[in-house]
């Protein structure tokens, strides 16, 4: 199944049916932005003067009828000279799809993905995640992209694009 994670006009909150864009700390959520005809999800703590921890959670993805499932996506980390905000990729089998996702049990799969490294240049280019193996999960899963940064401090910007889960 393919999902376009960035619907809506630029700077509007990312809003996709069945997905959740929820702030755990701070008042910011992922925004839908457009640059050179490309839409993407965008989040930064820069200028907030506070901590920002926000969850972008996919709708439920049923893995029961597929095998060899993989997650792919692309990231870009801008303005990382301001500090490196964390971006984590998590999977849950017990999140219900509603309510606060941080109350569910999550498996951190960040280390299985390639993320854009911190860079002193702006717009260093999107980095493909590679194929993140999801085959150890079954039933309905949810995937969360969790941004955690603080301004001043680790307020770099993260951009997400081309989020896909594919199976055979």
Short mmCIF file of N, CA and C in Angstrom, two decimals:
data_model
loop_
_atom_site.label_atom_id
_atom_site.label_comp_id
_atom_site.label_asym_id
_atom_site.label_seq_id
_atom_site.Cartn_x
_atom_site.Cartn_y
_atom_site.Cartn_z
N UNK A 1 0.85 -1.17 0.00
CA UNK A 1 0.00 0.00 0.00
C UNK A 1 0.90 1.24 0.00
N UNK A 2 0.50 2.24 -0.76
CA UNK A 2 1.26 3.47 -0.84
C UNK A 2 0.44 4.60 -0.25
N UNK A 3 1.06 5.41 0.59
CA UNK A 3 0.40 6.58 1.17
C UNK A 3 1.22 7.81 0.84
N UNK A 4 0.55 8.86 0.39
CA UNK A 4 1.23 10.14 0.22
C UNK A 4 1.07 10.88 1.53
N UNK A 5 2.18 11.09 2.24
CA UNK A 5 2.13 11.63 3.59
C UNK A 5 1.99 13.14 3.64
N UNK A 6 1.77 13.77 2.52
CA UNK A 6 1.72 15.22 2.54
C UNK A 6 0.59 15.74 1.68
N UNK A 7 -0.58 15.77 2.24
CA UNK A 7 -1.71 16.34 1.52
C UNK A 7 -1.99 17.73 2.05
N UNK A 8 -2.73 18.49 1.31
CA UNK A 8 -3.09 19.82 1.77
C UNK A 8 -2.16 20.89 1.23
N UNK A 9 -2.53 22.11 1.47
CA UNK A 9 -1.76 23.26 1.00
C UNK A 9 -0.49 23.42 1.83
N UNK A 10 0.50 24.10 1.29
CA UNK A 10 1.73 24.32 2.05
C UNK A 10 1.46 24.98 3.40
N UNK A 11 2.18 24.53 4.42
CA UNK A 11 2.12 25.05 5.79
C UNK A 11 0.86 24.65 6.54
N UNK A 12 -0.05 23.95 5.92
CA UNK A 12 -1.17 23.41 6.66
C UNK A 12 -0.70 22.15 7.38
N UNK A 13 -1.31 21.81 8.51
CA UNK A 13 -0.93 20.56 9.17
C UNK A 13 -1.14 19.38 8.22
N UNK A 14 -0.24 18.41 8.28
CA UNK A 14 -0.42 17.18 7.52
C UNK A 14 -1.72 16.55 8.01
N UNK A 15 -2.61 16.28 7.08
CA UNK A 15 -3.92 15.72 7.43
C UNK A 15 -4.28 14.66 6.39
N UNK A 16 -4.19 13.39 6.80
CA UNK A 16 -4.50 12.27 5.93
C UNK A 16 -5.50 11.39 6.68
N UNK A 17 -6.54 10.99 5.99
CA UNK A 17 -7.56 10.16 6.62
C UNK A 17 -6.93 8.93 7.27
N UNK A 18 -7.21 8.74 8.56
CA UNK A 18 -6.71 7.59 9.30
C UNK A 18 -5.35 7.80 9.95
N UNK A 19 -4.62 8.85 9.56
CA UNK A 19 -3.31 9.15 10.15
C UNK A 19 -3.51 10.10 11.32
N UNK A 20 -2.55 10.13 12.24
CA UNK A 20 -2.58 11.06 13.36
C UNK A 20 -1.33 11.92 13.35
N UNK A 21 -1.52 13.22 13.53
CA UNK A 21 -0.45 14.21 13.59
C UNK A 21 -0.64 14.92 14.93
N UNK A 22 0.04 14.42 15.97
CA UNK A 22 -0.29 14.81 17.35
C UNK A 22 0.95 15.30 18.08
N UNK A 23 0.82 16.44 18.73
CA UNK A 23 1.92 16.97 19.55
C UNK A 23 1.84 16.39 20.95
N UNK A 24 2.95 15.79 21.39
CA UNK A 24 3.05 15.30 22.77
C UNK A 24 3.56 16.41 23.69
N UNK A 25 4.53 17.19 23.20
CA UNK A 25 5.10 18.31 23.94
C UNK A 25 5.22 19.49 22.98
N UNK A 26 4.76 20.66 23.41
CA UNK A 26 4.80 21.83 22.54
C UNK A 26 3.55 21.92 21.70
N UNK A 27 3.49 22.95 20.89
CA UNK A 27 2.27 23.23 20.14
C UNK A 27 2.39 22.96 18.65
N UNK A 28 3.52 22.43 18.19
CA UNK A 28 3.72 22.25 16.75
C UNK A 28 3.43 20.83 16.30
N UNK A 29 2.87 20.73 15.09
CA UNK A 29 2.66 19.45 14.44
C UNK A 29 3.35 19.49 13.08
N UNK A 30 3.43 18.34 12.42
CA UNK A 30 4.02 18.28 11.08
C UNK A 30 3.18 19.13 10.12
N UNK A 31 3.86 19.91 9.29
CA UNK A 31 3.20 20.73 8.28
C UNK A 31 3.42 20.12 6.91
N UNK A 32 2.43 20.31 6.03
CA UNK A 32 2.57 19.95 4.63
C UNK A 32 3.20 21.13 3.92
N UNK A 33 4.32 20.90 3.25
CA UNK A 33 4.99 21.97 2.53
C UNK A 33 5.16 21.56 1.08
N UNK A 34 5.37 22.55 0.24
CA UNK A 34 5.54 22.34 -1.19
C UNK A 34 6.75 23.11 -1.66
N UNK A 35 7.66 22.42 -2.35
CA UNK A 35 8.83 23.08 -2.92
C UNK A 35 9.11 22.47 -4.29
N UNK A 36 9.17 23.28 -5.30
CA UNK A 36 9.42 22.84 -6.68
C UNK A 36 8.49 21.70 -7.08
N UNK A 37 7.22 21.81 -6.73
CA UNK A 37 6.23 20.81 -7.10
C UNK A 37 6.23 19.56 -6.24
N UNK A 38 7.08 19.48 -5.23
CA UNK A 38 7.16 18.31 -4.37
C UNK A 38 6.55 18.62 -3.00
N UNK A 39 5.56 17.82 -2.59
CA UNK A 39 4.97 17.96 -1.27
C UNK A 39 5.68 17.04 -0.29
N UNK A 40 5.84 17.51 0.95
CA UNK A 40 6.51 16.71 1.97
C UNK A 40 6.04 17.16 3.35
N UNK A 41 6.30 16.33 4.36
CA UNK A 41 5.99 16.67 5.75
C UNK A 41 7.22 17.34 6.37
N UNK A 42 6.99 18.38 7.16
CA UNK A 42 8.06 19.27 7.66
C UNK A 42 7.81 19.58 9.12
N UNK A 43 8.90 19.54 9.93
CA UNK A 43 8.75 19.95 11.33
C UNK A 43 10.09 20.46 11.86
N UNK A 44 10.01 21.55 12.63
CA UNK A 44 11.18 22.10 13.29
C UNK A 44 10.76 22.71 14.63
N UNK A 45 11.68 22.69 15.57
CA UNK A 45 11.45 23.39 16.85
C UNK A 45 11.97 24.82 16.77
N UNK A 46 12.72 25.14 15.70
CA UNK A 46 13.34 26.46 15.57
C UNK A 46 12.30 27.57 15.71
N UNK A 47 12.60 28.55 16.54
CA UNK A 47 11.71 29.69 16.74
C UNK A 47 10.59 29.44 17.73
N UNK A 48 10.50 28.21 18.27
CA UNK A 48 9.42 27.90 19.21
C UNK A 48 9.78 28.32 20.63
N UNK A 49 11.07 28.38 20.93
CA UNK A 49 11.51 28.70 22.29
C UNK A 49 11.19 27.62 23.30
N UNK A 50 10.95 26.41 22.81
CA UNK A 50 10.53 25.33 23.71
C UNK A 50 10.86 23.97 23.11
N UNK A 51 10.56 22.91 23.84
CA UNK A 51 10.68 21.56 23.32
C UNK A 51 9.49 21.27 22.42
N UNK A 52 9.74 20.54 21.34
CA UNK A 52 8.69 20.09 20.44
C UNK A 52 8.87 18.58 20.27
N UNK A 53 7.85 17.83 20.66
CA UNK A 53 7.85 16.38 20.43
C UNK A 53 6.51 16.04 19.79
N UNK A 54 6.57 15.61 18.53
CA UNK A 54 5.36 15.41 17.75
C UNK A 54 5.40 14.07 17.03
N UNK A 55 4.25 13.42 16.97
CA UNK A 55 4.09 12.11 16.36
C UNK A 55 3.29 12.22 15.06
N UNK A 56 3.83 11.66 13.98
CA UNK A 56 3.08 11.46 12.74
C UNK A 56 2.91 9.95 12.60
N UNK A 57 1.67 9.47 12.75
CA UNK A 57 1.39 8.03 12.81
C UNK A 57 0.52 7.62 11.64
N UNK A 58 0.95 6.59 10.92
CA UNK A 58 0.19 6.09 9.78
C UNK A 58 -1.13 5.50 10.25
N UNK A 59 -2.02 5.28 9.31
CA UNK A 59 -3.22 4.50 9.61
C UNK A 59 -2.79 3.05 9.81
N UNK A 60 -3.68 2.23 10.31
CA UNK A 60 -3.36 0.83 10.53
C UNK A 60 -3.01 0.14 9.21
N UNK A 61 -1.97 -0.68 9.24
CA UNK A 61 -1.52 -1.41 8.06
C UNK A 61 -1.60 -2.89 8.40
N UNK A 62 -2.48 -3.62 7.71
CA UNK A 62 -2.69 -5.04 8.00
C UNK A 62 -1.64 -5.87 7.25
N UNK A 63 -0.82 -6.61 8.00
CA UNK A 63 0.24 -7.42 7.41
C UNK A 63 -0.15 -8.89 7.27
N UNK A 64 -1.39 -9.25 7.60
CA UNK A 64 -1.79 -10.66 7.61
C UNK A 64 -1.83 -11.31 6.23
N UNK A 65 -2.05 -10.53 5.18
CA UNK A 65 -2.21 -11.10 3.85
C UNK A 65 -1.00 -10.87 2.95
N UNK A 66 0.11 -10.47 3.54
CA UNK A 66 1.33 -10.23 2.77
C UNK A 66 2.53 -10.86 3.47
N UNK A 67 3.64 -10.93 2.76
CA UNK A 67 4.89 -11.40 3.33
C UNK A 67 6.00 -10.45 2.91
N UNK A 68 7.14 -10.57 3.51
CA UNK A 68 8.33 -9.78 3.15
C UNK A 68 8.05 -8.28 3.11
N UNK A 69 7.32 -7.80 4.10
CA UNK A 69 6.94 -6.38 4.14
C UNK A 69 8.15 -5.49 4.43
N UNK A 70 8.20 -4.36 3.74
CA UNK A 70 9.26 -3.38 3.97
C UNK A 70 8.67 -1.98 4.01
N UNK A 71 9.31 -1.15 4.79
CA UNK A 71 9.00 0.27 4.87
C UNK A 71 10.11 1.02 4.15
N UNK A 72 9.74 1.99 3.32
CA UNK A 72 10.70 2.90 2.71
C UNK A 72 10.18 4.32 2.86
N UNK A 73 11.11 5.25 2.97
CA UNK A 73 10.78 6.67 3.05
C UNK A 73 12.05 7.46 2.77
N UNK A 74 11.93 8.75 2.66
CA UNK A 74 13.11 9.61 2.46
C UNK A 74 13.09 10.70 3.52
N UNK A 75 14.30 11.11 3.96
CA UNK A 75 14.43 12.19 4.93
C UNK A 75 15.43 13.23 4.44
N UNK A 76 15.24 14.43 4.92
CA UNK A 76 16.19 15.50 4.74
C UNK A 76 16.26 16.26 6.06
N UNK A 77 17.47 16.51 6.55
CA UNK A 77 17.65 17.25 7.79
C UNK A 77 18.30 18.59 7.45
N UNK A 78 17.54 19.67 7.60
CA UNK A 78 18.01 21.01 7.27
C UNK A 78 18.41 21.76 8.54
N UNK A 79 19.20 22.76 8.36
CA UNK A 79 19.56 23.69 9.44
C UNK A 79 20.12 22.96 10.65
N UNK A 80 20.81 21.85 10.44
CA UNK A 80 21.30 21.08 11.57
C UNK A 80 22.47 21.76 12.28
N UNK A 81 22.94 22.89 11.74
CA UNK A 81 23.95 23.66 12.48
C UNK A 81 23.34 24.23 13.76
N UNK A 82 21.99 24.25 13.83
CA UNK A 82 21.28 24.68 15.04
C UNK A 82 21.22 23.57 16.08
N UNK A 83 21.74 22.41 15.75
CA UNK A 83 21.66 21.26 16.63
C UNK A 83 20.87 20.16 15.95
N UNK A 84 21.07 18.96 16.36
CA UNK A 84 20.40 17.83 15.70
C UNK A 84 19.21 17.36 16.52
N UNK A 85 18.03 17.67 16.06
CA UNK A 85 16.83 17.14 16.68
C UNK A 85 16.70 15.67 16.31
N UNK A 86 16.17 14.89 17.20
CA UNK A 86 16.02 13.46 16.95
C UNK A 86 14.78 13.18 16.09
N UNK A 87 14.92 12.24 15.19
CA UNK A 87 13.79 11.69 14.47
C UNK A 87 13.85 10.19 14.69
N UNK A 88 12.77 9.64 15.26
CA UNK A 88 12.70 8.20 15.51
C UNK A 88 11.60 7.60 14.67
N UNK A 89 11.82 6.34 14.29
CA UNK A 89 10.83 5.57 13.54
C UNK A 89 10.44 4.41 14.43
N UNK A 90 9.14 4.32 14.73
CA UNK A 90 8.63 3.34 15.69
C UNK A 90 7.50 2.52 15.06
N UNK A 91 7.32 1.30 15.55
CA UNK A 91 6.22 0.44 15.09
C UNK A 91 5.46 -0.06 16.30
N UNK A 92 4.12 -0.05 16.20
CA UNK A 92 3.29 -0.57 17.28
C UNK A 92 2.28 -1.57 16.74
N UNK A 93 2.07 -2.63 17.50
CA UNK A 93 1.02 -3.61 17.20
C UNK A 93 -0.18 -3.44 18.12
N UNK A 94 -0.05 -2.56 19.14
CA UNK A 94 -1.18 -2.42 20.06
C UNK A 94 -1.77 -1.01 20.11
N UNK A 95 -1.26 -0.10 19.29
CA UNK A 95 -1.91 1.21 19.19
C UNK A 95 -3.26 1.01 18.52
N UNK A 96 -4.27 1.74 18.95
CA UNK A 96 -5.62 1.55 18.43
C UNK A 96 -5.94 2.44 17.24
N UNK A 97 -5.05 3.39 16.94
CA UNK A 97 -5.31 4.31 15.83
C UNK A 97 -5.97 5.59 16.28
N UNK A 98 -6.35 5.67 17.55
CA UNK A 98 -6.93 6.89 18.09
C UNK A 98 -6.29 7.19 19.44
N UNK A 99 -6.39 8.43 19.85
CA UNK A 99 -5.85 8.81 21.15
C UNK A 99 -4.36 9.05 21.10
N UNK A 100 -3.79 9.25 22.28
CA UNK A 100 -2.36 9.57 22.38
C UNK A 100 -1.52 8.34 22.05
N UNK A 101 -0.69 8.42 21.00
CA UNK A 101 0.10 7.24 20.63
C UNK A 101 1.17 6.89 21.67
N UNK A 102 1.63 7.85 22.45
CA UNK A 102 2.70 7.58 23.39
C UNK A 102 2.28 6.68 24.54
N UNK A 103 0.99 6.36 24.66
CA UNK A 103 0.54 5.43 25.69
C UNK A 103 0.60 3.97 25.22
N UNK A 104 0.83 3.75 23.92
CA UNK A 104 0.94 2.40 23.37
C UNK A 104 2.36 1.88 23.52
N UNK A 105 2.57 0.62 23.19
CA UNK A 105 3.89 0.01 23.19
C UNK A 105 4.48 0.14 21.79
N UNK A 106 5.71 0.63 21.70
CA UNK A 106 6.35 0.88 20.41
C UNK A 106 7.70 0.20 20.36
N UNK A 107 8.06 -0.31 19.19
CA UNK A 107 9.38 -0.87 18.92
C UNK A 107 10.15 0.15 18.08
N UNK A 108 11.32 0.51 18.54
CA UNK A 108 12.16 1.49 17.84
C UNK A 108 12.91 0.79 16.71
N UNK A 109 12.61 1.15 15.47
CA UNK A 109 13.28 0.56 14.30
C UNK A 109 14.17 1.58 13.59
N UNK A 110 14.44 2.70 14.25
CA UNK A 110 15.23 3.76 13.65
C UNK A 110 16.56 3.26 13.12
N UNK A 111 17.23 2.40 13.89
CA UNK A 111 18.56 1.94 13.50
C UNK A 111 18.54 1.07 12.25
N UNK A 112 17.36 0.61 11.85
CA UNK A 112 17.24 -0.19 10.62
C UNK A 112 17.11 0.68 9.37
N UNK A 113 16.94 1.97 9.56
CA UNK A 113 16.76 2.90 8.44
C UNK A 113 17.98 3.80 8.31
N UNK A 114 18.20 4.28 7.11
CA UNK A 114 19.21 5.30 6.87
C UNK A 114 18.51 6.65 6.91
N UNK A 115 18.95 7.52 7.83
CA UNK A 115 18.39 8.87 7.92
C UNK A 115 19.41 9.87 7.42
N UNK A 116 18.92 11.01 6.96
CA UNK A 116 19.81 12.07 6.50
C UNK A 116 20.69 12.51 7.67
N UNK A 117 22.01 12.53 7.48
CA UNK A 117 22.88 12.95 8.57
C UNK A 117 22.82 14.45 8.79
N UNK A 118 23.26 14.86 9.97
CA UNK A 118 23.35 16.30 10.26
C UNK A 118 24.31 16.93 9.27
N UNK A 119 23.99 18.13 8.84
CA UNK A 119 24.81 18.83 7.86
C UNK A 119 24.81 20.31 8.18
N UNK A 120 25.90 20.96 7.88
CA UNK A 120 25.95 22.41 8.08
C UNK A 120 25.34 23.15 6.90
N UNK A 121 25.04 22.44 5.81
CA UNK A 121 24.41 23.09 4.67
C UNK A 121 22.90 22.92 4.76
N UNK A 122 22.19 23.87 4.19
CA UNK A 122 20.74 23.77 4.13
C UNK A 122 20.36 23.01 2.87
N UNK A 123 19.30 22.25 2.93
CA UNK A 123 18.80 21.46 1.81
C UNK A 123 19.88 20.53 1.26
N UNK A 124 20.41 19.62 2.11
CA UNK A 124 21.47 18.72 1.65
C UNK A 124 21.00 17.65 0.67
N UNK A 125 19.70 17.53 0.50
CA UNK A 125 19.13 16.52 -0.39
C UNK A 125 18.50 15.39 0.40
N UNK A 126 17.48 14.79 -0.21
CA UNK A 126 16.79 13.68 0.45
C UNK A 126 17.64 12.42 0.44
N UNK A 127 17.57 11.68 1.55
CA UNK A 127 18.31 10.43 1.69
C UNK A 127 17.28 9.30 1.79
N UNK A 128 17.35 8.30 0.89
CA UNK A 128 16.44 7.16 0.98
C UNK A 128 16.75 6.31 2.21
N UNK A 129 15.71 5.80 2.85
CA UNK A 129 15.84 5.01 4.07
C UNK A 129 16.43 3.63 3.84
N UNK A 130 16.32 3.15 2.61
CA UNK A 130 16.61 1.75 2.35
C UNK A 130 15.38 0.94 2.72
N UNK A 131 15.44 -0.37 2.52
CA UNK A 131 14.31 -1.24 2.83
C UNK A 131 14.36 -1.64 4.30
N UNK A 132 13.41 -1.13 5.08
CA UNK A 132 13.33 -1.44 6.50
C UNK A 132 12.41 -2.65 6.66
N UNK A 133 12.96 -3.74 7.13
CA UNK A 133 12.25 -5.02 7.23
C UNK A 133 11.17 -4.95 8.31
N UNK A 134 9.93 -5.23 7.90
CA UNK A 134 8.80 -5.28 8.84
C UNK A 134 8.26 -6.71 8.99
N UNK A 135 8.93 -7.69 8.40
CA UNK A 135 8.39 -9.06 8.36
C UNK A 135 8.28 -9.73 9.73
N UNK A 136 8.93 -9.18 10.75
CA UNK A 136 8.81 -9.76 12.09
C UNK A 136 7.51 -9.34 12.78
N UNK A 137 6.79 -8.41 12.17
CA UNK A 137 5.51 -7.95 12.74
C UNK A 137 4.36 -8.65 12.03
N UNK A 138 3.23 -8.77 12.72
CA UNK A 138 2.04 -9.37 12.11
C UNK A 138 0.81 -8.63 12.60
N UNK A 139 -0.31 -8.95 11.98
CA UNK A 139 -1.54 -8.26 12.32
C UNK A 139 -1.52 -6.84 11.80
N UNK A 140 -2.23 -5.97 12.50
CA UNK A 140 -2.29 -4.56 12.10
C UNK A 140 -1.23 -3.79 12.87
N UNK A 141 -0.40 -3.06 12.14
CA UNK A 141 0.64 -2.24 12.76
C UNK A 141 0.42 -0.78 12.42
N UNK A 142 1.04 0.06 13.21
CA UNK A 142 1.09 1.50 12.96
C UNK A 142 2.55 1.91 12.97
N UNK A 143 2.91 2.83 12.11
CA UNK A 143 4.28 3.34 12.04
C UNK A 143 4.25 4.80 12.45
N UNK A 144 5.15 5.18 13.36
CA UNK A 144 5.21 6.55 13.84
C UNK A 144 6.57 7.16 13.50
N UNK A 145 6.53 8.43 13.09
CA UNK A 145 7.73 9.23 12.89
C UNK A 145 7.68 10.30 13.98
N UNK A 146 8.59 10.19 14.94
CA UNK A 146 8.54 11.05 16.12
C UNK A 146 9.70 12.04 16.08
N UNK A 147 9.35 13.32 16.01
CA UNK A 147 10.33 14.42 16.04
C UNK A 147 10.47 14.87 17.48
N UNK A 148 11.73 15.07 17.94
CA UNK A 148 11.98 15.57 19.29
C UNK A 148 13.14 16.55 19.24
N UNK A 149 12.83 17.83 19.38
CA UNK A 149 13.85 18.88 19.35
C UNK A 149 13.50 20.00 20.30
N UNK A 150 14.47 20.83 20.61
CA UNK A 150 14.28 21.94 21.55
C UNK A 150 14.90 23.20 20.98
N UNK A 151 14.23 24.32 21.15
CA UNK A 151 14.74 25.62 20.73
C UNK A 151 14.87 26.51 21.96
N UNK A 152 16.01 27.10 22.27
CA UNK A 152 17.26 26.90 21.50
C UNK A 152 17.88 25.57 21.85
N UNK A 153 18.70 25.11 20.95
CA UNK A 153 19.37 23.83 21.15
C UNK A 153 19.22 22.96 19.93
N UNK A 154 18.66 21.78 20.11
CA UNK A 154 18.55 20.81 19.00
C UNK A 154 17.30 21.09 18.18
N UNK A 155 17.38 22.13 17.36
CA UNK A 155 16.18 22.57 16.64
C UNK A 155 16.27 22.36 15.14
N UNK A 156 17.07 21.41 14.69
CA UNK A 156 17.15 21.18 13.25
C UNK A 156 15.78 20.79 12.70
N UNK A 157 15.64 20.97 11.41
CA UNK A 157 14.40 20.68 10.71
C UNK A 157 14.47 19.30 10.08
N UNK A 158 13.38 18.54 10.19
CA UNK A 158 13.29 17.25 9.50
C UNK A 158 12.17 17.31 8.47
N UNK A 159 12.45 16.72 7.31
CA UNK A 159 11.46 16.59 6.25
C UNK A 159 11.30 15.11 5.93
N UNK A 160 10.06 14.67 5.73
CA UNK A 160 9.73 13.28 5.38
C UNK A 160 9.01 13.27 4.04
N UNK A 161 9.33 12.27 3.23
CA UNK A 161 8.69 12.16 1.92
C UNK A 161 8.67 10.68 1.50
N UNK A 162 7.80 10.37 0.57
CA UNK A 162 7.75 9.05 -0.08
C UNK A 162 7.61 7.89 0.90
N UNK A 163 6.73 8.01 1.88
CA UNK A 163 6.52 6.96 2.87
C UNK A 163 5.70 5.84 2.23
N UNK A 164 6.27 4.60 2.23
CA UNK A 164 5.59 3.46 1.61
C UNK A 164 5.82 2.20 2.43
N UNK A 165 4.79 1.36 2.50
CA UNK A 165 4.93 0.01 3.04
C UNK A 165 4.51 -0.94 1.92
N UNK A 166 5.42 -1.82 1.56
CA UNK A 166 5.16 -2.77 0.47
C UNK A 166 5.35 -4.19 0.96
N UNK A 167 4.55 -5.10 0.43
CA UNK A 167 4.67 -6.52 0.76
C UNK A 167 4.31 -7.36 -0.45
N UNK A 168 4.64 -8.63 -0.37
CA UNK A 168 4.35 -9.55 -1.47
C UNK A 168 3.07 -10.30 -1.20
#
